[in-house]
PDB file of C-alpha atoms and ligand atoms in Angstrom:
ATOM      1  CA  UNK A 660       1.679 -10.480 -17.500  1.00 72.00           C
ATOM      2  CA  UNK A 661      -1.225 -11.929 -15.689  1.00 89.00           C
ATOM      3  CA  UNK A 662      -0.849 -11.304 -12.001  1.00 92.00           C
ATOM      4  CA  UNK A 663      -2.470 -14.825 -11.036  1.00 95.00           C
ATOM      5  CA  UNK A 664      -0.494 -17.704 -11.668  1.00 94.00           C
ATOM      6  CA  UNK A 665      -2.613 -20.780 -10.906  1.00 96.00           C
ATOM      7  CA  UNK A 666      -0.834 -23.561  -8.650  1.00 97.00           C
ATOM      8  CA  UNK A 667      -1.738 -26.926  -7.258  1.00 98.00           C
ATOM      9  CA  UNK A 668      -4.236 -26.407  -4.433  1.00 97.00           C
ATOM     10  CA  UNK A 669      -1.060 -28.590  -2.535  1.00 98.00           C
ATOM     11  CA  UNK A 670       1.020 -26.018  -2.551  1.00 98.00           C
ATOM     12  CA  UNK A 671      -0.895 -23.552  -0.498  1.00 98.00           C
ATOM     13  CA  UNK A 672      -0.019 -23.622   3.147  1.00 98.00           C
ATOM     14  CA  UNK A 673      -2.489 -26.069   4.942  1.00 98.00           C
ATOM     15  CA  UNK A 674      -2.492 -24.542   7.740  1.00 98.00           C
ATOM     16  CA  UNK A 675      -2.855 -21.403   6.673  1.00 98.00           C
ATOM     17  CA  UNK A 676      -6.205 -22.584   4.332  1.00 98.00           C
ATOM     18  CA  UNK A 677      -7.262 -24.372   7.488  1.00 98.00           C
ATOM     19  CA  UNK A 678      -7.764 -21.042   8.738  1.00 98.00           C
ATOM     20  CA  UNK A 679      -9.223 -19.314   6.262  1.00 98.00           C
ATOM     21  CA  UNK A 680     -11.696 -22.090   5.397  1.00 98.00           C
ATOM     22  CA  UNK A 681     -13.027 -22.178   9.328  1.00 98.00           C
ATOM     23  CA  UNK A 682     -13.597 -18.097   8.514  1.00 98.00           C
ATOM     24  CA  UNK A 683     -15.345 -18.922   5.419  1.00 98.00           C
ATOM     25  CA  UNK A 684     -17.505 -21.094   7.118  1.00 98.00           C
ATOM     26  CA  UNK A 685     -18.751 -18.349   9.684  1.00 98.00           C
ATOM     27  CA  UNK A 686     -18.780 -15.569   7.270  1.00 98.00           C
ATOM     28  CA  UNK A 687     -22.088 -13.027   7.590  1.00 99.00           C
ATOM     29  CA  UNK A 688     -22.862 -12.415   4.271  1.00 98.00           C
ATOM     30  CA  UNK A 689     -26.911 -12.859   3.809  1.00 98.00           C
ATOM     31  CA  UNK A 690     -26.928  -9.791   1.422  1.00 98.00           C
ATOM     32  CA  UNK A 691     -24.719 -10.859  -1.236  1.00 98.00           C
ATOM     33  CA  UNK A 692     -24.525 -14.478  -0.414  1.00 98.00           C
ATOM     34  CA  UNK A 693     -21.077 -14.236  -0.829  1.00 98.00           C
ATOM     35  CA  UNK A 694     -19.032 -15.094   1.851  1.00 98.00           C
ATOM     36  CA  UNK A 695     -15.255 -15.292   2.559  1.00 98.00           C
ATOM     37  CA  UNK A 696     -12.877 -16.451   4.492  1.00 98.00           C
ATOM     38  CA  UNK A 697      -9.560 -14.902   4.882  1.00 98.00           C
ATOM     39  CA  UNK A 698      -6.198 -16.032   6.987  1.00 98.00           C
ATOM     40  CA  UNK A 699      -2.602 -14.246   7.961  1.00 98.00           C
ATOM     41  CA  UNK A 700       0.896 -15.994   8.482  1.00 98.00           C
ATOM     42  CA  UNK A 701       2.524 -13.363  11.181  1.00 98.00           C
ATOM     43  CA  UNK A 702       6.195 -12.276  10.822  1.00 98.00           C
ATOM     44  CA  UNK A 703       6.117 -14.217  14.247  1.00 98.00           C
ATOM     45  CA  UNK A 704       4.413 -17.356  13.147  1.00 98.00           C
ATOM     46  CA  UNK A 705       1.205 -16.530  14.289  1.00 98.00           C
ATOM     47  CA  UNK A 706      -2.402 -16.601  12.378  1.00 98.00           C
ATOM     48  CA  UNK A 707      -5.090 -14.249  12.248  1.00 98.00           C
ATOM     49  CA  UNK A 708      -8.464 -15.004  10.434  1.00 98.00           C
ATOM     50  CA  UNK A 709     -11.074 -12.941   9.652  1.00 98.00           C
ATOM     51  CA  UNK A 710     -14.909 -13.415   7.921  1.00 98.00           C
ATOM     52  CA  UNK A 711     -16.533 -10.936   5.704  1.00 98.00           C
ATOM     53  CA  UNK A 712     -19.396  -9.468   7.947  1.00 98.00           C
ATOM     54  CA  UNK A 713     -21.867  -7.778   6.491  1.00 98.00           C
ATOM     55  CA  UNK A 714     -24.470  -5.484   7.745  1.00 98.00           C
ATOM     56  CA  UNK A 715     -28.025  -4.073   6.806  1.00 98.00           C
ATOM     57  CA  UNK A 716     -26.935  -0.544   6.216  1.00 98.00           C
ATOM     58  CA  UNK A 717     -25.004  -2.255   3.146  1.00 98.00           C
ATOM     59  CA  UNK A 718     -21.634   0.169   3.425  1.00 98.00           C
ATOM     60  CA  UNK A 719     -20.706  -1.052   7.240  1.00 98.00           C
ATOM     61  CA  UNK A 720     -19.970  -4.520   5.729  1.00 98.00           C
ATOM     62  CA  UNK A 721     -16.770  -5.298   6.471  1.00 98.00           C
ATOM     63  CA  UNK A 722     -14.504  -7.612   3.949  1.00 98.00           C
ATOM     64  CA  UNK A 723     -12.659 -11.017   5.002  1.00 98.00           C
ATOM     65  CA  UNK A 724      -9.228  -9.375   4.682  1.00 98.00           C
ATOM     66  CA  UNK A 725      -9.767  -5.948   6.676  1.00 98.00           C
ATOM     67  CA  UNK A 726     -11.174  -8.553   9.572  1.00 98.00           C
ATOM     68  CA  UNK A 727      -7.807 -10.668   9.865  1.00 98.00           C
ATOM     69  CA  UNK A 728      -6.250  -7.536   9.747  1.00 98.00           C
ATOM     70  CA  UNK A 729      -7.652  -5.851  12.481  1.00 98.00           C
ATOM     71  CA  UNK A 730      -7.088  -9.210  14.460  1.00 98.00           C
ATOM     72  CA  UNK A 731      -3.391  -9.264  13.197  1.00 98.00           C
ATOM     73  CA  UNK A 732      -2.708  -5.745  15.010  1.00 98.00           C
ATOM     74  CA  UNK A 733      -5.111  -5.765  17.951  1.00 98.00           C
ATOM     75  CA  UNK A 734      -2.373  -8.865  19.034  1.00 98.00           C
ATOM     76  CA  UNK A 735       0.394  -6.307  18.477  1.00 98.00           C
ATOM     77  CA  UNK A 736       1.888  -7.601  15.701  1.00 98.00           C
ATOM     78  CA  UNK A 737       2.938  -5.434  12.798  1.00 98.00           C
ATOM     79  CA  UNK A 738       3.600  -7.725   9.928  1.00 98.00           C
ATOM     80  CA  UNK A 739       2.722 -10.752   7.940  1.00 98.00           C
ATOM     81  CA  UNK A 740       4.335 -12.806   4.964  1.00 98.00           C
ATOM     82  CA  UNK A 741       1.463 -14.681   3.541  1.00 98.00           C
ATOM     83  CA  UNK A 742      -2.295 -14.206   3.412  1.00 98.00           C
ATOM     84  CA  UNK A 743      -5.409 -17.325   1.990  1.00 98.00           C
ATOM     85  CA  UNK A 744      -8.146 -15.971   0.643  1.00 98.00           C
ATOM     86  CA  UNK A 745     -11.189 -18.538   0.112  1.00 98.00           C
ATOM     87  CA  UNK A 746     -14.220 -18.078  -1.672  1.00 98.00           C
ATOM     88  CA  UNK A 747     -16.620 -19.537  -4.039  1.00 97.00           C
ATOM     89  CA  UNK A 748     -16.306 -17.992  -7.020  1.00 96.00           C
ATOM     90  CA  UNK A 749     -14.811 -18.102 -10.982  1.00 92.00           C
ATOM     91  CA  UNK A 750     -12.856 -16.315 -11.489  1.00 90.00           C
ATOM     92  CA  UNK A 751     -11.610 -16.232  -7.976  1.00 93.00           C
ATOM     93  CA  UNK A 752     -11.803 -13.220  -5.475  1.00 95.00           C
ATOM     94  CA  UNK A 753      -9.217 -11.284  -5.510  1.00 97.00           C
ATOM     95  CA  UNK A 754      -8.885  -8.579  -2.698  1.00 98.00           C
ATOM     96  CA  UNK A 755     -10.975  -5.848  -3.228  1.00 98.00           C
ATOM     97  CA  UNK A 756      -8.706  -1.938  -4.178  1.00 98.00           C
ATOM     98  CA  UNK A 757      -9.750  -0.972  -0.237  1.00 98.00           C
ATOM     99  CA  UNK A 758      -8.628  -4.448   0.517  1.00 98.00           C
ATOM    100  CA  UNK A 759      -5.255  -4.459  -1.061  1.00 98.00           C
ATOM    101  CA  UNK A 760      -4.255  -0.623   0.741  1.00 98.00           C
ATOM    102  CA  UNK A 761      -4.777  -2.075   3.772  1.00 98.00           C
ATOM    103  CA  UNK A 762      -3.134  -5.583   3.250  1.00 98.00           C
ATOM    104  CA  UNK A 763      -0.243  -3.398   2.123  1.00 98.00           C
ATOM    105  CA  UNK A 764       0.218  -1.402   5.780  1.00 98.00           C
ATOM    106  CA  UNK A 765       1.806  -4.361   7.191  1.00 98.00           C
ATOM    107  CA  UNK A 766       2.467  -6.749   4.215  1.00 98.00           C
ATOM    108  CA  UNK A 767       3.858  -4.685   1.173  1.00 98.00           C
ATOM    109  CA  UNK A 768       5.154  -7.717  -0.682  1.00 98.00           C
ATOM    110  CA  UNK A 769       3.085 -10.917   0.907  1.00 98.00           C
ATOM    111  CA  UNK A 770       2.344 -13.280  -0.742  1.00 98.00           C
ATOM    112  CA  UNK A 771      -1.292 -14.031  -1.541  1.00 98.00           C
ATOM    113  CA  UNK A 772      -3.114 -17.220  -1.922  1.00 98.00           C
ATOM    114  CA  UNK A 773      -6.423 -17.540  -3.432  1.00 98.00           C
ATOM    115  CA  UNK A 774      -8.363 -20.382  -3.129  1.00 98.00           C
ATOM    116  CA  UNK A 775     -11.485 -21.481  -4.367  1.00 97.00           C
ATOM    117  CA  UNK A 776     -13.331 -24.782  -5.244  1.00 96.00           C
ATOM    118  CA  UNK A 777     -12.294 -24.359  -9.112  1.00 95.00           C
ATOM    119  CA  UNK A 778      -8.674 -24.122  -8.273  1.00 96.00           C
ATOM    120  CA  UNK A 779      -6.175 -21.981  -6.692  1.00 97.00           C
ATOM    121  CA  UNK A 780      -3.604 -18.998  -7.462  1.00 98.00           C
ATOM    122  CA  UNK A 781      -0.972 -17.378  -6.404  1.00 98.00           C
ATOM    123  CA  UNK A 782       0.442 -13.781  -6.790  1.00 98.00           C
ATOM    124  CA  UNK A 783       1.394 -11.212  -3.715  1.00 98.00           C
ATOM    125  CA  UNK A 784       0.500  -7.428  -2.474  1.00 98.00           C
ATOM    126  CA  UNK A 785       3.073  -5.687  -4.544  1.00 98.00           C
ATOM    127  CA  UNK A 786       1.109  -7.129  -7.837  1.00 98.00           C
ATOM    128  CA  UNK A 787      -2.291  -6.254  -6.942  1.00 98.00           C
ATOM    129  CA  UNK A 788      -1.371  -2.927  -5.825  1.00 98.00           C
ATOM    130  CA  UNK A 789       1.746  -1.550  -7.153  1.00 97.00           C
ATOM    131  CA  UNK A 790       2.482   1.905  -6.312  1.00 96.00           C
ATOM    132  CA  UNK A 791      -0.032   1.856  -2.979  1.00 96.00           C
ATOM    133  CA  UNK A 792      -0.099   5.023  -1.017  1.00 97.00           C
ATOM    134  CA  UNK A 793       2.842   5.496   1.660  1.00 96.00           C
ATOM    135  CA  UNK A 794       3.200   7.791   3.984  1.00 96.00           C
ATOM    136  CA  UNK A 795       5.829   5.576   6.722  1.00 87.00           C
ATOM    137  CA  UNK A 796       8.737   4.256   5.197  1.00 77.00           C
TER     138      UNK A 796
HETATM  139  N1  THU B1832     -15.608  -9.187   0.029  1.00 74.60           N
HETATM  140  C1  THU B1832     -14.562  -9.562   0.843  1.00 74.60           C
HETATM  141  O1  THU B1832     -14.770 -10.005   1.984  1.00 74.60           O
HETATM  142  N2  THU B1832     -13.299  -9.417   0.359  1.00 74.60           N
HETATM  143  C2  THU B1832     -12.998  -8.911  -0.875  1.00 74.60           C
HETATM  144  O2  THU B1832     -11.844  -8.658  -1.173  1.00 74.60           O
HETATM  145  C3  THU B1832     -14.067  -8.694  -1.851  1.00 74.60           C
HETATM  146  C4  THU B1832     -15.428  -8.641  -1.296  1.00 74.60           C
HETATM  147  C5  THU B1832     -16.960  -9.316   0.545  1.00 74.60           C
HETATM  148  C6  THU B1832     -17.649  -8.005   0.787  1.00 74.60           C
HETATM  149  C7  THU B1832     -19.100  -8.399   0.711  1.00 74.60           C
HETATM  150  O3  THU B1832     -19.496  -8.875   2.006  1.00 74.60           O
HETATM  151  C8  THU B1832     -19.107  -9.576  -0.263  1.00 74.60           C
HETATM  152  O4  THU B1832     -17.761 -10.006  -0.379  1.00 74.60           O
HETATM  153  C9  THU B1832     -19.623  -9.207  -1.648  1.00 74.60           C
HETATM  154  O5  THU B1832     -18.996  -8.098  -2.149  1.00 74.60           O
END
């Protein structure tokens, strides 16, 4: 089965792409030109964004969804249920492998919205990564 299942760009959470499209916007990416824009729904309601930020020495750059991340736990909170990713690209961008290991630390099973200006899909953390490496259970 195909793990994205394209949806009506109404169905994503507005907020949520509110969010993620603000990151988007302020994404440093003038190496690849390709920015994104990621944002978190907390187990507590909350929202973390994050940009991709690049950097000269090319392997510092750090992607959209590690950023929100970092936000997400340098609040304290340990979980999320639902994560936007924006970008401007077709096929979209799905989290990178790196990407999907660390969504999975405090989202195993989030769902995951992807969002770009040809469309948008749907599919979660468990389906990008199944079998992630665990060492907490
Ligand atoms: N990028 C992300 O921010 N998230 C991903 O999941 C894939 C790639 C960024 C990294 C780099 O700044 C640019 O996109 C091109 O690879």
């Amino acid at each position: 089965m195909h793990p994205l299942a394209a949806v009506p760009l109404a169905t994503v959470p507005a907020d949520l792409l509110a969010a993620a499209q603000a990151a988007f916007d302020h994404a440093y990416a003038p190496y690849s030109g390709f920015r994104v824009g990621a944002a978190l729904r907390g187990a507590d309601g909350g929202i973390d964004a994050g940009a991709n930020v690049e950097n000269a020495s090319y392997g510092l750059s750090r992607c959209a969804e590690q950023s929100a991340i970092q936000a997400l736990a340098t609040r304290g909170e340990r979980a999320f249920t639902e994560v936007v990713v924006v970008a401007d690209a077709d096929p979209p961008a799905t989290p990178c492998g790196a990407c999907r290991q660390v969504l999975a630390e405090f989202g195993p099973t989030a769902t995951v919205w992807l969002v770009s200006p040809h469309g948008a899909w749907r599919t979660s953390v468990d389906v990008l990564l199944p079998a992630g490496f665990v060492l907490l259970r």
